[in-house]
Every structure is written in structure tokens, then in C-alpha cells.
mmCIF file with all atom_site columns, C-alpha atoms in Angstrom:
data_model
loop_
_atom_site.group_PDB
_atom_site.id
_atom_site.type_symbol
_atom_site.label_atom_id
_atom_site.label_alt_id
_atom_site.label_comp_id
_atom_site.label_asym_id
_atom_site.label_entity_id
_atom_site.label_seq_id
_atom_site.pdbx_PDB_ins_code
_atom_site.Cartn_x
_atom_site.Cartn_y
_atom_site.Cartn_z
_atom_site.occupancy
_atom_site.B_iso_or_equiv
_atom_site.pdbx_formal_charge
_atom_site.auth_seq_id
_atom_site.auth_comp_id
_atom_site.auth_asym_id
_atom_site.auth_atom_id
_atom_site.pdbx_PDB_model_num
ATOM 1   C CA . MET A 1 1   ? 0.085   -0.116  -0.055 1.00 96.00 ? 205 MET A CA 1
ATOM 2   C CA . ASP A 1 2   ? 1.230   3.529   -0.867 1.00 98.00 ? 206 ASP A CA 1
ATOM 3   C CA . TRP A 1 3   ? 0.785   5.058   2.652  1.00 98.00 ? 207 TRP A CA 1
ATOM 4   C CA . GLN A 1 4   ? 2.139   8.268   1.435  1.00 98.00 ? 208 GLN A CA 1
ATOM 5   C CA . ALA A 1 5   ? -0.595  8.888   -1.283 1.00 98.00 ? 209 ALA A CA 1
ATOM 6   C CA . LYS A 1 6   ? -3.366  7.593   1.001  1.00 98.00 ? 210 LYS A CA 1
ATOM 7   C CA . PHE A 1 7   ? -2.252  10.017  3.813  1.00 98.00 ? 211 PHE A CA 1
ATOM 8   C CA . SER A 1 8   ? -2.109  12.799  1.380  1.00 98.00 ? 212 SER A CA 1
ATOM 9   C CA . GLN A 1 9   ? -5.668  11.962  0.331  1.00 98.00 ? 213 GLN A CA 1
ATOM 10  C CA . GLY A 1 10  ? -6.904  11.892  3.860  1.00 98.00 ? 214 GLY A CA 1
ATOM 11  C CA . LEU A 1 11  ? -8.955  14.671  5.365  1.00 98.00 ? 215 LEU A CA 1
ATOM 12  C CA . ALA A 1 12  ? -8.446  16.583  8.614  1.00 98.00 ? 216 ALA A CA 1
ATOM 13  C CA . TYR A 1 13  ? -11.185 15.749  11.404 1.00 98.00 ? 217 TYR A CA 1
ATOM 14  C CA . ASP A 1 14  ? -13.344 18.710  10.660 1.00 97.00 ? 218 ASP A CA 1
ATOM 15  C CA . GLU A 1 15  ? -13.055 18.243  6.884  1.00 98.00 ? 219 GLU A CA 1
ATOM 16  C CA . PHE A 1 16  ? -14.070 14.624  7.045  1.00 98.00 ? 220 PHE A CA 1
ATOM 17  C CA . LEU A 1 17  ? -17.143 15.372  9.139  1.00 97.00 ? 221 LEU A CA 1
ATOM 18  C CA . ALA A 1 18  ? -18.021 18.261  6.785  1.00 96.00 ? 222 ALA A CA 1
ATOM 19  C CA . ARG A 1 19  ? -17.811 15.951  3.698  1.00 97.00 ? 223 ARG A CA 1
ATOM 20  C CA . TYR A 1 20  ? -19.260 12.625  5.148  1.00 96.00 ? 224 TYR A CA 1
ATOM 21  C CA . GLY A 1 21  ? -21.015 13.683  8.350  1.00 93.00 ? 225 GLY A CA 1
ATOM 22  C CA . GLN A 1 22  ? -24.457 14.415  7.151  1.00 88.00 ? 226 GLN A CA 1
ATOM 23  C CA . PRO A 1 23  ? -26.829 16.087  9.405  1.00 89.00 ? 227 PRO A CA 1
ATOM 24  C CA . SER A 1 24  ? -27.803 12.926  11.249 1.00 89.00 ? 228 SER A CA 1
ATOM 25  C CA . TYR A 1 25  ? -24.177 11.905  11.974 1.00 94.00 ? 229 TYR A CA 1
ATOM 26  C CA . ALA A 1 26  ? -22.087 15.045  12.733 1.00 93.00 ? 230 ALA A CA 1
ATOM 27  C CA . PRO A 1 27  ? -24.109 15.979  15.777 1.00 94.00 ? 231 PRO A CA 1
ATOM 28  C CA . ARG A 1 28  ? -23.454 12.417  17.315 1.00 95.00 ? 232 ARG A CA 1
ATOM 29  C CA . TRP A 1 29  ? -19.677 12.944  16.843 1.00 96.00 ? 233 TRP A CA 1
ATOM 30  C CA . GLN A 1 30  ? -19.870 16.293  18.420 1.00 96.00 ? 234 GLN A CA 1
ATOM 31  C CA . THR A 1 31  ? -21.807 14.970  21.469 1.00 95.00 ? 235 THR A CA 1
ATOM 32  C CA . VAL A 1 32  ? -18.654 12.469  21.963 1.00 96.00 ? 236 VAL A CA 1
ATOM 33  C CA . HIS A 1 33  ? -16.200 15.236  21.340 1.00 97.00 ? 237 HIS A CA 1
ATOM 34  C CA . ASP A 1 34  ? -17.749 17.441  23.834 1.00 97.00 ? 238 ASP A CA 1
ATOM 35  C CA . ARG A 1 35  ? -18.080 14.865  26.622 1.00 96.00 ? 239 ARG A CA 1
ATOM 36  C CA . LEU A 1 36  ? -14.458 13.896  26.149 1.00 96.00 ? 240 LEU A CA 1
ATOM 37  C CA . ARG A 1 37  ? -12.013 15.222  28.693 1.00 96.00 ? 241 ARG A CA 1
ATOM 38  C CA . LEU A 1 38  ? -8.340  14.137  28.785 1.00 98.00 ? 242 LEU A CA 1
ATOM 39  C CA . ALA A 1 39  ? -6.827  13.772  32.212 1.00 97.00 ? 243 ALA A CA 1
ATOM 40  C CA . ASP A 1 40  ? -3.983  15.978  33.101 1.00 98.00 ? 244 ASP A CA 1
ATOM 41  C CA . ALA A 1 41  ? -1.593  12.865  32.859 1.00 98.00 ? 245 ALA A CA 1
ATOM 42  C CA . GLN A 1 42  ? -2.891  11.980  29.465 1.00 98.00 ? 246 GLN A CA 1
ATOM 43  C CA . LYS A 1 43  ? -2.377  15.637  28.315 1.00 98.00 ? 247 LYS A CA 1
ATOM 44  C CA . SER A 1 44  ? 1.242   15.438  29.754 1.00 98.00 ? 248 SER A CA 1
ATOM 45  C CA . LEU A 1 45  ? 1.957   12.246  28.008 1.00 98.00 ? 249 LEU A CA 1
ATOM 46  C CA . LEU A 1 46  ? 0.884   13.510  24.638 1.00 98.00 ? 250 LEU A CA 1
ATOM 47  C CA . GLY A 1 47  ? 2.715   16.770  25.111 1.00 98.00 ? 251 GLY A CA 1
ATOM 48  C CA . SER A 1 48  ? 5.871   14.686  25.617 1.00 98.00 ? 252 SER A CA 1
ATOM 49  C CA . PHE A 1 49  ? 5.620   13.180  22.153 1.00 98.00 ? 253 PHE A CA 1
ATOM 50  C CA . ARG A 1 50  ? 8.573   14.523  19.927 1.00 97.00 ? 254 ARG A CA 1
ATOM 51  C CA . ARG A 1 51  ? 8.585   12.492  16.879 1.00 98.00 ? 255 ARG A CA 1
ATOM 52  C CA . THR A 1 52  ? 6.161   13.345  14.097 1.00 98.00 ? 256 THR A CA 1
ATOM 53  C CA . MET A 1 53  ? 3.650   10.559  13.754 1.00 98.00 ? 257 MET A CA 1
ATOM 54  C CA . ASN A 1 54  ? 1.310   10.409  10.791 1.00 98.00 ? 258 ASN A CA 1
ATOM 55  C CA . VAL A 1 55  ? -1.980  8.860   11.981 1.00 98.00 ? 259 VAL A CA 1
ATOM 56  C CA . LEU A 1 56  ? -4.473  7.620   9.193  1.00 98.00 ? 260 LEU A CA 1
ATOM 57  C CA . CYS A 1 57  ? -7.720  6.479   10.233 1.00 98.00 ? 261 CYS A CA 1
ATOM 58  C CA . LEU A 1 58  ? -10.120 4.591   8.057  1.00 98.00 ? 262 LEU A CA 1
ATOM 59  C CA . ALA A 1 59  ? -13.739 5.364   9.230  1.00 98.00 ? 263 ALA A CA 1
ATOM 60  C CA . GLY A 1 60  ? -17.204 5.842   8.426  1.00 97.00 ? 264 GLY A CA 1
ATOM 61  C CA . ALA A 1 61  ? -19.229 8.849   9.504  1.00 97.00 ? 265 ALA A CA 1
ATOM 62  C CA . TRP A 1 62  ? -22.280 6.658   9.957  1.00 96.00 ? 266 TRP A CA 1
ATOM 63  C CA . CYS A 1 63  ? -20.443 4.026   12.040 1.00 95.00 ? 267 CYS A CA 1
ATOM 64  C CA . GLY A 1 64  ? -21.300 3.912   15.824 1.00 93.00 ? 268 GLY A CA 1
ATOM 65  C CA . ASP A 1 65  ? -17.717 2.684   16.653 1.00 95.00 ? 269 ASP A CA 1
ATOM 66  C CA . CYS A 1 66  ? -16.449 5.591   14.755 1.00 97.00 ? 270 CYS A CA 1
ATOM 67  C CA . ILE A 1 67  ? -18.699 8.073   16.477 1.00 96.00 ? 271 ILE A CA 1
ATOM 68  C CA . ASN A 1 68  ? -17.519 6.763   19.956 1.00 95.00 ? 272 ASN A CA 1
ATOM 69  C CA . GLN A 1 69  ? -13.782 6.650   19.198 1.00 97.00 ? 273 GLN A CA 1
ATOM 70  C CA . CYS A 1 70  ? -12.640 9.043   16.505 1.00 98.00 ? 274 CYS A CA 1
ATOM 71  C CA . PRO A 1 71  ? -13.296 12.197  18.466 1.00 98.00 ? 275 PRO A CA 1
ATOM 72  C CA . ILE A 1 72  ? -10.653 10.722  20.931 1.00 98.00 ? 276 ILE A CA 1
ATOM 73  C CA . PHE A 1 73  ? -8.053  10.939  18.174 1.00 98.00 ? 277 PHE A CA 1
ATOM 74  C CA . ASP A 1 74  ? -8.940  14.467  17.482 1.00 98.00 ? 278 ASP A CA 1
ATOM 75  C CA . HIS A 1 75  ? -8.349  15.344  21.147 1.00 98.00 ? 279 HIS A CA 1
ATOM 76  C CA . PHE A 1 76  ? -4.955  13.577  20.998 1.00 98.00 ? 280 PHE A CA 1
ATOM 77  C CA . ALA A 1 77  ? -3.939  15.488  17.889 1.00 98.00 ? 281 ALA A CA 1
ATOM 78  C CA . ARG A 1 78  ? -5.015  18.743  19.462 1.00 98.00 ? 282 ARG A CA 1
ATOM 79  C CA . SER A 1 79  ? -2.971  17.887  22.532 1.00 98.00 ? 283 SER A CA 1
ATOM 80  C CA . ALA A 1 80  ? 0.238   16.633  20.519 1.00 98.00 ? 284 ALA A CA 1
ATOM 81  C CA . PRO A 1 81  ? 1.135   18.935  17.491 1.00 97.00 ? 285 PRO A CA 1
ATOM 82  C CA . VAL A 1 82  ? 3.374   16.139  16.355 1.00 98.00 ? 286 VAL A CA 1
ATOM 83  C CA . ILE A 1 83  ? 0.408   13.884  15.680 1.00 98.00 ? 287 ILE A CA 1
ATOM 84  C CA . LYS A 1 84  ? -0.678  14.502  12.032 1.00 98.00 ? 288 LYS A CA 1
ATOM 85  C CA . LEU A 1 85  ? -4.188  13.014  11.822 1.00 98.00 ? 289 LEU A CA 1
ATOM 86  C CA . ARG A 1 86  ? -6.045  12.272  8.484  1.00 98.00 ? 290 ARG A CA 1
ATOM 87  C CA . PHE A 1 87  ? -9.225  10.332  7.927  1.00 98.00 ? 291 PHE A CA 1
ATOM 88  C CA . LEU A 1 88  ? -10.238 8.281   4.946  1.00 98.00 ? 292 LEU A CA 1
ATOM 89  C CA . ASP A 1 89  ? -13.926 7.229   4.258  1.00 98.00 ? 293 ASP A CA 1
ATOM 90  C CA . ARG A 1 90  ? -14.165 3.318   4.124  1.00 96.00 ? 294 ARG A CA 1
ATOM 91  C CA . ASP A 1 91  ? -16.544 3.236   1.232  1.00 96.00 ? 295 ASP A CA 1
ATOM 92  C CA . ASP A 1 92  ? -14.578 5.763   -0.954 1.00 97.00 ? 296 ASP A CA 1
ATOM 93  C CA . HIS A 1 93  ? -11.365 3.779   -0.351 1.00 98.00 ? 297 HIS A CA 1
ATOM 94  C CA . ALA A 1 94  ? -12.060 0.198   -1.068 1.00 96.00 ? 298 ALA A CA 1
ATOM 95  C CA . ASP A 1 95  ? -8.486  -0.580  -1.618 1.00 97.00 ? 299 ASP A CA 1
ATOM 96  C CA . VAL A 1 96  ? -7.536  0.715   2.000  1.00 98.00 ? 300 VAL A CA 1
ATOM 97  C CA . GLN A 1 97  ? -10.500 -1.197  3.267  1.00 97.00 ? 301 GLN A CA 1
ATOM 98  C CA . ARG A 1 98  ? -9.404  -4.459  1.855  1.00 96.00 ? 302 ARG A CA 1
ATOM 99  C CA . GLU A 1 99  ? -5.854  -3.817  3.125  1.00 97.00 ? 303 GLU A CA 1
ATOM 100 C CA . LEU A 1 100 ? -7.090  -3.237  6.735  1.00 97.00 ? 304 LEU A CA 1
ATOM 101 C CA . SER A 1 101 ? -10.024 -5.715  6.724  1.00 95.00 ? 305 SER A CA 1
ATOM 102 C CA . ILE A 1 102 ? -10.201 -7.471  10.210 1.00 92.00 ? 306 ILE A CA 1
ATOM 103 C CA . ASN A 1 103 ? -11.241 -11.070 10.337 1.00 92.00 ? 307 ASN A CA 1
ATOM 104 C CA . ALA A 1 104 ? -12.208 -10.813 6.657  1.00 93.00 ? 308 ALA A CA 1
ATOM 105 C CA . GLY A 1 105 ? -14.538 -7.996  7.458  1.00 92.00 ? 309 GLY A CA 1
ATOM 106 C CA . LYS A 1 106 ? -14.960 -4.078  6.714  1.00 93.00 ? 310 LYS A CA 1
ATOM 107 C CA . ARG A 1 107 ? -14.175 -2.821  10.112 1.00 93.00 ? 311 ARG A CA 1
ATOM 108 C CA . VAL A 1 108 ? -13.862 0.734   11.092 1.00 97.00 ? 312 VAL A CA 1
ATOM 109 C CA . PRO A 1 109 ? -12.293 2.594   12.829 1.00 98.00 ? 313 PRO A CA 1
ATOM 110 C CA . VAL A 1 110 ? -8.759  1.270   11.942 1.00 98.00 ? 314 VAL A CA 1
ATOM 111 C CA . VAL A 1 111 ? -5.822  3.382   12.454 1.00 98.00 ? 315 VAL A CA 1
ATOM 112 C CA . VAL A 1 112 ? -2.502  2.987   10.737 1.00 98.00 ? 316 VAL A CA 1
ATOM 113 C CA . PHE A 1 113 ? 0.349   4.749   12.497 1.00 98.00 ? 317 PHE A CA 1
ATOM 114 C CA . LEU A 1 114 ? 3.094   6.017   9.976  1.00 98.00 ? 318 LEU A CA 1
ATOM 115 C CA . SER A 1 115 ? 6.465   7.556   10.481 1.00 98.00 ? 319 SER A CA 1
ATOM 116 C CA . GLU A 1 116 ? 6.976   11.118  9.124  1.00 97.00 ? 320 GLU A CA 1
ATOM 117 C CA . ASP A 1 117 ? 8.067   9.711   5.866  1.00 97.00 ? 321 ASP A CA 1
ATOM 118 C CA . ASN A 1 118 ? 5.027   7.391   5.798  1.00 97.00 ? 322 ASN A CA 1
ATOM 119 C CA . HIS A 1 119 ? 6.526   4.142   6.634  1.00 98.00 ? 323 HIS A CA 1
ATOM 120 C CA . GLU A 1 120 ? 4.150   1.888   8.606  1.00 98.00 ? 324 GLU A CA 1
ATOM 121 C CA . VAL A 1 121 ? 4.823   1.508   12.282 1.00 97.00 ? 325 VAL A CA 1
ATOM 122 C CA . ALA A 1 122 ? 1.628   -0.186  13.540 1.00 98.00 ? 326 ALA A CA 1
ATOM 123 C CA . ARG A 1 123 ? -2.038  -1.019  13.084 1.00 97.00 ? 327 ARG A CA 1
ATOM 124 C CA . TYR A 1 124 ? -4.883  -0.761  15.645 1.00 97.00 ? 328 TYR A CA 1
ATOM 125 C CA . GLY A 1 125 ? -8.685  -1.176  15.336 1.00 93.00 ? 329 GLY A CA 1
ATOM 126 C CA . GLU A 1 126 ? -11.598 -1.401  15.373 1.00 91.00 ? 330 GLU A CA 1
ATOM 127 C CA . ARG A 1 127 ? -12.747 -1.752  19.019 1.00 92.00 ? 331 ARG A CA 1
ATOM 128 C CA . THR A 1 128 ? -10.575 -1.778  22.052 1.00 92.00 ? 332 THR A CA 1
ATOM 129 C CA . LEU A 1 129 ? -10.515 -4.590  24.775 1.00 91.00 ? 333 LEU A CA 1
ATOM 130 C CA . ALA A 1 130 ? -12.857 -2.346  26.895 1.00 90.00 ? 334 ALA A CA 1
ATOM 131 C CA . GLN A 1 131 ? -15.495 -2.211  24.283 1.00 89.00 ? 335 GLN A CA 1
ATOM 132 C CA . TYR A 1 132 ? -15.343 -5.837  23.600 1.00 87.00 ? 336 TYR A CA 1
ATOM 133 C CA . ARG A 1 133 ? -15.646 -6.716  27.245 1.00 86.00 ? 337 ARG A CA 1
ATOM 134 C CA . GLN A 1 134 ? -18.722 -4.445  27.506 1.00 86.00 ? 338 GLN A CA 1
ATOM 135 C CA . LEU A 1 135 ? -20.201 -6.011  24.320 1.00 82.00 ? 339 LEU A CA 1
ATOM 136 C CA . ALA A 1 136 ? -19.856 -9.428  25.661 1.00 80.00 ? 340 ALA A CA 1
ATOM 137 C CA . HIS A 1 137 ? -21.368 -8.350  28.877 1.00 77.00 ? 341 HIS A CA 1
ATOM 138 C CA . ASP A 1 138 ? -24.383 -6.623  27.189 1.00 79.00 ? 342 ASP A CA 1
ATOM 139 C CA . ASN A 1 139 ? -25.081 -8.967  24.298 1.00 77.00 ? 343 ASN A CA 1
ATOM 140 C CA . LEU A 1 140 ? -22.892 -12.119 24.328 1.00 72.00 ? 344 LEU A CA 1
ATOM 141 C CA . GLY A 1 141 ? -23.337 -11.975 20.605 1.00 49.00 ? 345 GLY A CA 1
ATOM 142 C CA . PRO A 1 142 ? -22.905 -9.662  17.563 1.00 51.00 ? 346 PRO A CA 1
ATOM 143 C CA . ALA A 1 143 ? -23.858 -6.091  17.888 1.00 50.00 ? 347 ALA A CA 1
ATOM 144 C CA . CYS A 1 144 ? -23.470 -2.837  16.044 1.00 54.00 ? 348 CYS A CA 1
ATOM 145 C CA . PRO A 1 145 ? -23.716 0.373   18.183 1.00 54.00 ? 349 PRO A CA 1
ATOM 146 C CA . THR A 1 146 ? -25.612 3.024   16.485 1.00 53.00 ? 350 THR A CA 1
ATOM 147 C CA . GLY A 1 147 ? -23.924 6.038   18.241 1.00 55.00 ? 351 GLY A CA 1
ATOM 148 C CA . LEU A 1 148 ? -27.327 7.088   19.257 1.00 53.00 ? 352 LEU A CA 1
ATOM 149 C CA . VAL A 1 149 ? -26.856 6.328   22.908 1.00 58.00 ? 353 VAL A CA 1
ATOM 150 C CA . PRO A 1 150 ? -23.387 7.566   24.026 1.00 65.00 ? 354 PRO A CA 1
ATOM 151 C CA . ALA A 1 151 ? -21.000 5.406   25.806 1.00 73.00 ? 355 ALA A CA 1
ATOM 152 C CA . SER A 1 152 ? -20.998 5.597   29.616 1.00 87.00 ? 356 SER A CA 1
ATOM 153 C CA . ALA A 1 153 ? -18.325 7.909   31.069 1.00 91.00 ? 357 ALA A CA 1
ATOM 154 C CA . ALA A 1 154 ? -16.318 4.939   32.462 1.00 91.00 ? 358 ALA A CA 1
ATOM 155 C CA . LEU A 1 155 ? -16.435 3.184   29.239 1.00 92.00 ? 359 LEU A CA 1
ATOM 156 C CA . LEU A 1 156 ? -15.407 6.353   27.330 1.00 93.00 ? 360 LEU A CA 1
ATOM 157 C CA . ASP A 1 157 ? -12.432 6.803   29.854 1.00 95.00 ? 361 ASP A CA 1
ATOM 158 C CA . ALA A 1 158 ? -11.227 3.230   29.434 1.00 94.00 ? 362 ALA A CA 1
ATOM 159 C CA . VAL A 1 159 ? -11.516 3.309   25.645 1.00 94.00 ? 363 VAL A CA 1
ATOM 160 C CA . THR A 1 160 ? -9.513  6.638   25.602 1.00 96.00 ? 364 THR A CA 1
ATOM 161 C CA . GLN A 1 161 ? -6.884  5.225   27.792 1.00 97.00 ? 365 GLN A CA 1
ATOM 162 C CA . GLU A 1 162 ? -6.560  1.972   25.610 1.00 96.00 ? 366 GLU A CA 1
ATOM 163 C CA . TRP A 1 163 ? -6.200  4.219   22.417 1.00 96.00 ? 367 TRP A CA 1
ATOM 164 C CA . LEU A 1 164 ? -3.750  6.519   24.155 1.00 97.00 ? 368 LEU A CA 1
ATOM 165 C CA . ASP A 1 165 ? -1.670  3.266   24.788 1.00 96.00 ? 369 ASP A CA 1
ATOM 166 C CA . GLN A 1 166 ? -1.447  2.523   21.194 1.00 96.00 ? 370 GLN A CA 1
ATOM 167 C CA . PHE A 1 167 ? -0.603  6.121   20.353 1.00 97.00 ? 371 PHE A CA 1
ATOM 168 C CA . GLU A 1 168 ? 2.157   5.906   22.917 1.00 97.00 ? 372 GLU A CA 1
ATOM 169 C CA . ARG A 1 169 ? 3.517   2.657   21.774 1.00 97.00 ? 373 ARG A CA 1
ATOM 170 C CA . ALA A 1 170 ? 3.555   4.024   18.067 1.00 97.00 ? 374 ALA A CA 1
ATOM 171 C CA . GLN A 1 171 ? 5.409   7.080   19.437 1.00 97.00 ? 375 GLN A CA 1
ATOM 172 C CA . LEU A 1 172 ? 7.953   4.865   21.323 1.00 97.00 ? 376 LEU A CA 1
ATOM 173 C CA . ILE A 1 173 ? 8.525   2.808   18.131 1.00 97.00 ? 377 ILE A CA 1
ATOM 174 C CA . LEU A 1 174 ? 9.489   6.002   16.337 1.00 97.00 ? 378 LEU A CA 1
ATOM 175 C CA . ARG A 1 175 ? 11.489  7.593   18.998 1.00 96.00 ? 379 ARG A CA 1
ATOM 176 C CA . LEU A 1 176 ? 13.563  4.331   19.303 1.00 96.00 ? 380 LEU A CA 1
ATOM 177 C CA . SER A 1 177 ? 13.730  3.559   15.747 1.00 96.00 ? 381 SER A CA 1
ATOM 178 C CA . PRO A 1 178 ? 17.468  3.262   14.636 1.00 96.00 ? 382 PRO A CA 1
ATOM 179 C CA . ARG A 1 179 ? 16.683  4.775   11.257 1.00 96.00 ? 383 ARG A CA 1
ATOM 180 C CA . LEU A 1 180 ? 14.873  7.793   12.540 1.00 96.00 ? 384 LEU A CA 1
ATOM 181 C CA . ARG A 1 181 ? 17.408  8.175   15.461 1.00 96.00 ? 385 ARG A CA 1
ATOM 182 C CA . GLN A 1 182 ? 20.049  8.449   12.941 1.00 96.00 ? 386 GLN A CA 1
ATOM 183 C CA . MET A 1 183 ? 17.923  10.792  10.673 1.00 94.00 ? 387 MET A CA 1
ATOM 184 C CA . HIS A 1 184 ? 17.450  13.147  13.653 1.00 95.00 ? 388 HIS A CA 1
ATOM 185 C CA . GLY A 1 185 ? 20.763  12.670  15.370 1.00 94.00 ? 389 GLY A CA 1
ATOM 186 C CA . ASP A 1 186 ? 19.281  11.676  18.615 1.00 93.00 ? 390 ASP A CA 1
#
């Protein structure tokens, strides 16, 4: 996959919602965005990131999982200027959707962490462990959240932390990369 080309085609958070959010979806994203509060320790961690990290998220504005998770990524990017966040619509980028399928399914959101020169560092998605535990508890079967009912504060906090762990992991991979350390002289 040519991640550099795909990243350049990606849209910033607000642009993605403006293009794909439709009146019925954008308010749901905004509700989650408004509810989300990063803890001081989380902001401090994000503020300590030094290596530029391109983050490409395959998403669908209509998707309940995206509604409940993608606003988290925007908060991370706002707290860490080295995070360059872009979104691709799953249905408009079938090649990326195929590349990032999970268990042979068209799952979203899926995030690809890239170095500043767009080499793949890591992938993660589409639900965190806390979400799967909640789904198993509630349904013990397949479910598709609609985004109509916001996640509880405790679940939103847990999902935020699990995603932050993945962002931190990618940042540490970048900081410890011999190739990038040589490039930056650190």
C-alpha cells in the first residue's frame, strides 16, 4: 500500500465530518467530542511526544464505533502537535478497506500509524478490549452500536486510555527507531 499517497488523500477531522457527516451523523460525533476530557496525565504524556507521527484513520461517519472513538483521536492530535491526523472514508477507499480488513470484515475505525516519511509503524482497530468486554457483557453476541446512545463515562474513559496506549506505543517505536534516530541525530 502506498501510505504516502493515501495519507495525502486523507482529510482533517473537521473536513472529514463536513464531507461525510451528514446532518444525522455529525451531531453524534460532536456529542462524544464535547463529553471527552483528557486527564492531566494524558495531556502531559501527549505533550511529551517528540517524533512526528502520521496517523491515518479509516472510518465511516455513519458508524457507531467511529462516532464513539474518532473524536478521541482529534483530542490527541490537538494535545500533541506532532500527531498529524487524517481520515479516509471506508467506502470511498475500497483498496484501503481491503488492506485493513479484520477477520475478513470491513471494520472501522482502523488506524495506521506512520512515520513522518510514511513508513508503517503499527495498526490498531476497530474496537478496544474495554469495548469488547462491554459488548460481551451486554449482548454475548454480535452487535452494532448506532452511536445514538453515548457510551458511559467509564467506558469512554477506558477506551480513551486504551487508544492512548496505542498512540504511545507507536510514538515509542518511532523514538527508538535506529533509522529515525540516525536521521534526527538523537
